Tab-separated table of C-alpha atoms in Angstrom:
chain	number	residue	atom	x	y	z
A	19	UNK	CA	1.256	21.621	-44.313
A	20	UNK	CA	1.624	18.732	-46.752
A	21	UNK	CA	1.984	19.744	-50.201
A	22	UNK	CA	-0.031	17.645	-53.508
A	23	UNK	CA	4.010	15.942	-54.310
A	24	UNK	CA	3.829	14.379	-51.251
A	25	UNK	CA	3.209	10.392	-50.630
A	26	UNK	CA	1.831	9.491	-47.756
A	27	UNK	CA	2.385	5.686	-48.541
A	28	UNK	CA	5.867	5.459	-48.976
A	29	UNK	CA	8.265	5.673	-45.839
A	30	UNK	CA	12.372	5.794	-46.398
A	31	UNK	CA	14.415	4.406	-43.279
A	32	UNK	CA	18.351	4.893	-43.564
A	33	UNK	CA	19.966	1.722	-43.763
A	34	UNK	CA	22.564	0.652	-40.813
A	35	UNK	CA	25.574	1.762	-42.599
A	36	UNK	CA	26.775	5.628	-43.123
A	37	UNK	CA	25.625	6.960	-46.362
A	38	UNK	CA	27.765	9.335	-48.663
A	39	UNK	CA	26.048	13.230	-48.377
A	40	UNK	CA	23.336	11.377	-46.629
A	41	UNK	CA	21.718	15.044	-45.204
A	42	UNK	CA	21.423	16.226	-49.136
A	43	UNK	CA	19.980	12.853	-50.513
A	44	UNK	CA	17.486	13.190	-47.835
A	45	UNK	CA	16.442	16.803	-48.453
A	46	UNK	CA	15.770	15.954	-52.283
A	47	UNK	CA	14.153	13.027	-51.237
A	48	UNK	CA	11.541	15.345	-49.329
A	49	UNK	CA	11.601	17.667	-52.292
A	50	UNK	CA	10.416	15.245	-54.530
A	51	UNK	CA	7.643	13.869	-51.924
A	52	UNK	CA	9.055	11.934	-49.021
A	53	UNK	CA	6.483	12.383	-46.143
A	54	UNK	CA	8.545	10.414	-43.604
A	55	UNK	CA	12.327	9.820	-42.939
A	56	UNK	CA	13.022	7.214	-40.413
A	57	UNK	CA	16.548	8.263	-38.900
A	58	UNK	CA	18.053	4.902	-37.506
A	59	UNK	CA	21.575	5.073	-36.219
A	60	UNK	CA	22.191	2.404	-33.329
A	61	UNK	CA	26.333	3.507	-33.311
A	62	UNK	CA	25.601	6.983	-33.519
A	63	UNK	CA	26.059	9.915	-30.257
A	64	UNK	CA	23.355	12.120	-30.071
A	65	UNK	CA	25.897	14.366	-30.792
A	66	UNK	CA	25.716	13.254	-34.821
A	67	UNK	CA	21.771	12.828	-34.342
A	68	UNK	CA	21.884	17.106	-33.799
A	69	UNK	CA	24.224	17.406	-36.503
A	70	UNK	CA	22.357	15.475	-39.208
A	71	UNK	CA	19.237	17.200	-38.140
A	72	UNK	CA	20.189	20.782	-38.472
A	73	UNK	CA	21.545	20.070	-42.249
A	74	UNK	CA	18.006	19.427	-43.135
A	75	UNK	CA	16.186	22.335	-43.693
A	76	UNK	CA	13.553	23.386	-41.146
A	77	UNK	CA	10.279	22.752	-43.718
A	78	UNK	CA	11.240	19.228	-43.723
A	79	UNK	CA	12.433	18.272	-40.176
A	80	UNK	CA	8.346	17.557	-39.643
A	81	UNK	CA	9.063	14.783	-41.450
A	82	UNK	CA	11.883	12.894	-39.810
A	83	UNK	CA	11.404	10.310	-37.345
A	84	UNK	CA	14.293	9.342	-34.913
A	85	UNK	CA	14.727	5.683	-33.502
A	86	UNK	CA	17.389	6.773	-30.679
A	87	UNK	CA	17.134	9.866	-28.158
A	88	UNK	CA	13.312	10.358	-28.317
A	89	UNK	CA	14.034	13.812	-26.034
A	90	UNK	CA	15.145	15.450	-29.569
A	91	UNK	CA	11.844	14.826	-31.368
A	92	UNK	CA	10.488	18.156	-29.570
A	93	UNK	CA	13.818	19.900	-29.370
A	94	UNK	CA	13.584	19.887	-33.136
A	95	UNK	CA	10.062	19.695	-33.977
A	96	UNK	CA	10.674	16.236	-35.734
A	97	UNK	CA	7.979	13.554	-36.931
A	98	UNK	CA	8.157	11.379	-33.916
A	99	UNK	CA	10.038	8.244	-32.465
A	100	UNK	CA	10.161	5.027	-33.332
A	101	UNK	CA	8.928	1.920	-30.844
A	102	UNK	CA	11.455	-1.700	-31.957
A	103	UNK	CA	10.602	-4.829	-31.397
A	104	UNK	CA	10.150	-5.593	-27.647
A	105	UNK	CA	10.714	-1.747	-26.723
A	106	UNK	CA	8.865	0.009	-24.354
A	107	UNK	CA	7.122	3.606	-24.492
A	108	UNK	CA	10.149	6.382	-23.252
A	109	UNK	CA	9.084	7.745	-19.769
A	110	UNK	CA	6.870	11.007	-20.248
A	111	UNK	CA	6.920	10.995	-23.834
A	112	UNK	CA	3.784	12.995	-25.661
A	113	UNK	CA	4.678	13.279	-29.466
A	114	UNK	CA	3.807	10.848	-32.036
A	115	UNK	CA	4.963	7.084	-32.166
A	116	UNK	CA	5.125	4.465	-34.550
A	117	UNK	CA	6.457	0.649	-33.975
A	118	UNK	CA	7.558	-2.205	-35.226
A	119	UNK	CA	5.230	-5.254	-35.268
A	120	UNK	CA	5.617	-8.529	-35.774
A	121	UNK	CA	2.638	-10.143	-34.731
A	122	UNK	CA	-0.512	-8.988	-33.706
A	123	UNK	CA	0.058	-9.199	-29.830
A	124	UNK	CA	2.578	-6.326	-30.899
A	125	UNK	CA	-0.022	-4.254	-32.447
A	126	UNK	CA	-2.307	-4.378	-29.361
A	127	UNK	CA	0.783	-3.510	-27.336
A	128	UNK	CA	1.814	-0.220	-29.196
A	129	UNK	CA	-0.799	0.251	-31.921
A	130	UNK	CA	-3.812	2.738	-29.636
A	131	UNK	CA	-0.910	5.224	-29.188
A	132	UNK	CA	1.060	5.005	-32.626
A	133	UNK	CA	0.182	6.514	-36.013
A	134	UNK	CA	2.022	3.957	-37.751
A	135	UNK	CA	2.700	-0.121	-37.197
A	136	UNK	CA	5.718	-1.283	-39.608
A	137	UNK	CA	4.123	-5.124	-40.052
A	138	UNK	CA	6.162	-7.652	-41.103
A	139	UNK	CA	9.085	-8.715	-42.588
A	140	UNK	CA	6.582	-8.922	-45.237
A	141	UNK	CA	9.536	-10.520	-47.824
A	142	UNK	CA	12.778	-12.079	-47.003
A	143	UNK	CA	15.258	-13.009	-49.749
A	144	UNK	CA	16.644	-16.192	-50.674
A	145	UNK	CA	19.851	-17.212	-51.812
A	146	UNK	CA	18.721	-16.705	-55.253
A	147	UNK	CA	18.061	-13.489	-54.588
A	148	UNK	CA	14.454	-12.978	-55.146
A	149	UNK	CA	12.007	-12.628	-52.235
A	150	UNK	CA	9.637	-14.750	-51.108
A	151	UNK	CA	6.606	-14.301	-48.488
A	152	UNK	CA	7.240	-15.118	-44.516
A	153	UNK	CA	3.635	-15.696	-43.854
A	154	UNK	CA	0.715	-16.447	-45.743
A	155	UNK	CA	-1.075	-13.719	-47.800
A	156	UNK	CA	-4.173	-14.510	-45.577
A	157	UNK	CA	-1.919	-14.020	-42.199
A	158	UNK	CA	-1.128	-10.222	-42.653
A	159	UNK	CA	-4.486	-9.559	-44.197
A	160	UNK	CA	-6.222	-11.125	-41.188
A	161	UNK	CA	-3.632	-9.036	-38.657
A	162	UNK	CA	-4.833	-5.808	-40.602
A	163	UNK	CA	-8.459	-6.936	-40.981
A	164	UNK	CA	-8.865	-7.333	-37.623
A	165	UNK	CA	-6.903	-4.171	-35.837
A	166	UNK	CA	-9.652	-2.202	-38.267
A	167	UNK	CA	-12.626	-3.571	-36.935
A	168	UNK	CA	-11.869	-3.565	-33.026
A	169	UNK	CA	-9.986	0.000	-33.272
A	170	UNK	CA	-10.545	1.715	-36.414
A	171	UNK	CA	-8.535	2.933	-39.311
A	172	UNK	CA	-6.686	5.840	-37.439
A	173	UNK	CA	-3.460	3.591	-37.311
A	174	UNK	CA	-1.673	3.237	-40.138
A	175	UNK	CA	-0.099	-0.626	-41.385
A	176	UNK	CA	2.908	-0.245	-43.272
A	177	UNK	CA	4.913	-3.344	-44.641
A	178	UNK	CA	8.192	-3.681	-44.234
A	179	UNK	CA	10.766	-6.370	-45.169
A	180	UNK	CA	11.732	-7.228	-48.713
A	181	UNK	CA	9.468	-4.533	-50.556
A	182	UNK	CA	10.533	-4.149	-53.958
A	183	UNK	CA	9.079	-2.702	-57.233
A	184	UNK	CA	7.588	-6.431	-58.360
A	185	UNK	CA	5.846	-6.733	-54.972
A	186	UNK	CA	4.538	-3.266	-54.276
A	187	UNK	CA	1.362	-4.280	-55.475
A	188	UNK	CA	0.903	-7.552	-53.305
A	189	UNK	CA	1.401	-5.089	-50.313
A	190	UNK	CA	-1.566	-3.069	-51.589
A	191	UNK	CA	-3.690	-6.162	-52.387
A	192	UNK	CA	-3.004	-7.353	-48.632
A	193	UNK	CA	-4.638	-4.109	-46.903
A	194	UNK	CA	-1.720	-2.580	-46.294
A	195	UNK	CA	-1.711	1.670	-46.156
A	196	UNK	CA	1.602	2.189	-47.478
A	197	UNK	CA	5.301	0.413	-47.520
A	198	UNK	CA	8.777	1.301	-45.736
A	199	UNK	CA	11.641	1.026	-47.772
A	200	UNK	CA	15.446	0.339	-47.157
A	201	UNK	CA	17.663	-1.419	-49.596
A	202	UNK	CA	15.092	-0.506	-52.432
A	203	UNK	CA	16.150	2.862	-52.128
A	204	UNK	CA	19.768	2.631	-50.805
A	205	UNK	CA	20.965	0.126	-53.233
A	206	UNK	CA	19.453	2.107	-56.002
A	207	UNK	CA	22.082	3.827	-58.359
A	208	UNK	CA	19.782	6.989	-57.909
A	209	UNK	CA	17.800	6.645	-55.281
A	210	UNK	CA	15.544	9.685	-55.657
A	211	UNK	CA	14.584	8.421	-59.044
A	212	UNK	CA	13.709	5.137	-56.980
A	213	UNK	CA	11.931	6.634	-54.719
A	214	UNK	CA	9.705	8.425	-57.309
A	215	UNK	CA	9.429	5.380	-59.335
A	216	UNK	CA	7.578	3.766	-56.486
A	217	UNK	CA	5.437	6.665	-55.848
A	218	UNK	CA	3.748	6.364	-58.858
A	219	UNK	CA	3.765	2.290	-58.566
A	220	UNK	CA	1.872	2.481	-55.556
């Protein structure tokens, strides 16, 4: 059951390196609105997966979605699994999916079976440390535009890549449903106060 806090627009991923009381940070995250957690962890044993998992309280673990050992999504009743670039669909696997995309050949290759496409990067920085588009405002609106009209609005588009707090509202203006965010949040001082920050930008 989602609750009237909760943002369906905004999506968290951990970033690649280890993250002091990561577990609690996430939990407060959720308590403050989080709908989705992706879990990425490419050095991790599933071992650590489990024990990260079971720190977060069972309301929330709906909410997390795991980009490594996909046969834990229904040991734990988590959000889903998560499709990288050039992956393919894990053998016999039923629960929900989302992807990375990159193009729109990728969208056509995951996007029927996934709830949500990750589109971009949308941003990249520079080496004066502001970001700047990788494609053309027209180019992701087009990719979007046209996934609607030949298969509907079921699937999600979610930018990722660069999102900050002075482009959040470019992402809107391009189609997109919602953003995924990594350093905005992790290189945040407080990053639940981030996080709810860009809940109420978007």
């Amino acid at each position: 059951m989602r609750h009237s806090n909760v943002s369906e627009h905004i999506v968290v991923m951990s970033p690649q390196g280890s993250v002091r009381d990561e577990a609690k940070l996430v939990t407060e995250l959720f308590k403050n609105g989080l709908a989705v957690y992706h879990l990425r962890r490419p050095r991790w044993q599933k071992v650590r997966f489990k024990k990260f998992i079971e720190q977060i309280p069972e309301q929330f673990r709906s909410r997390i979605v795991l980009h490594h050992y996909p046969d834990l999504v229904a040991k734990y009743n988590l959000g889903g699994f998560h499709l990288g670039s050039n992956a393919e669909i894990p053998p016999d696997y039923t629960d929900p999916l989302s992807a990375q995309c990159m193009q729109y050949s990728d969208a056509e290759k995951f996007g029927k079976r996934c709830r949500r496409l990750m589109l971009g990067p949308v941003f990249l920085k520079d080496d004066r440390d502001i970001t700047i588009p990788t494609r053309t405002p027209q180019e992701f609106s087009a990719i979007i535009s046209y996934w609607r009209k030949k298969n509907g609005s079921r699937t999600k588009f979610f930018a990722f890549g660069g999102v900050s707090g002075q482009n959040i509202a470019t992402c809107k203006h391009l189609g997109f449903d919602g953003v995924t965010l990594v350093s905005a949040i992790w290189d945040a001082a407080d990053p639940v106060k981030a996080f709810k920050e860009f809940k109420e930008k978007w």
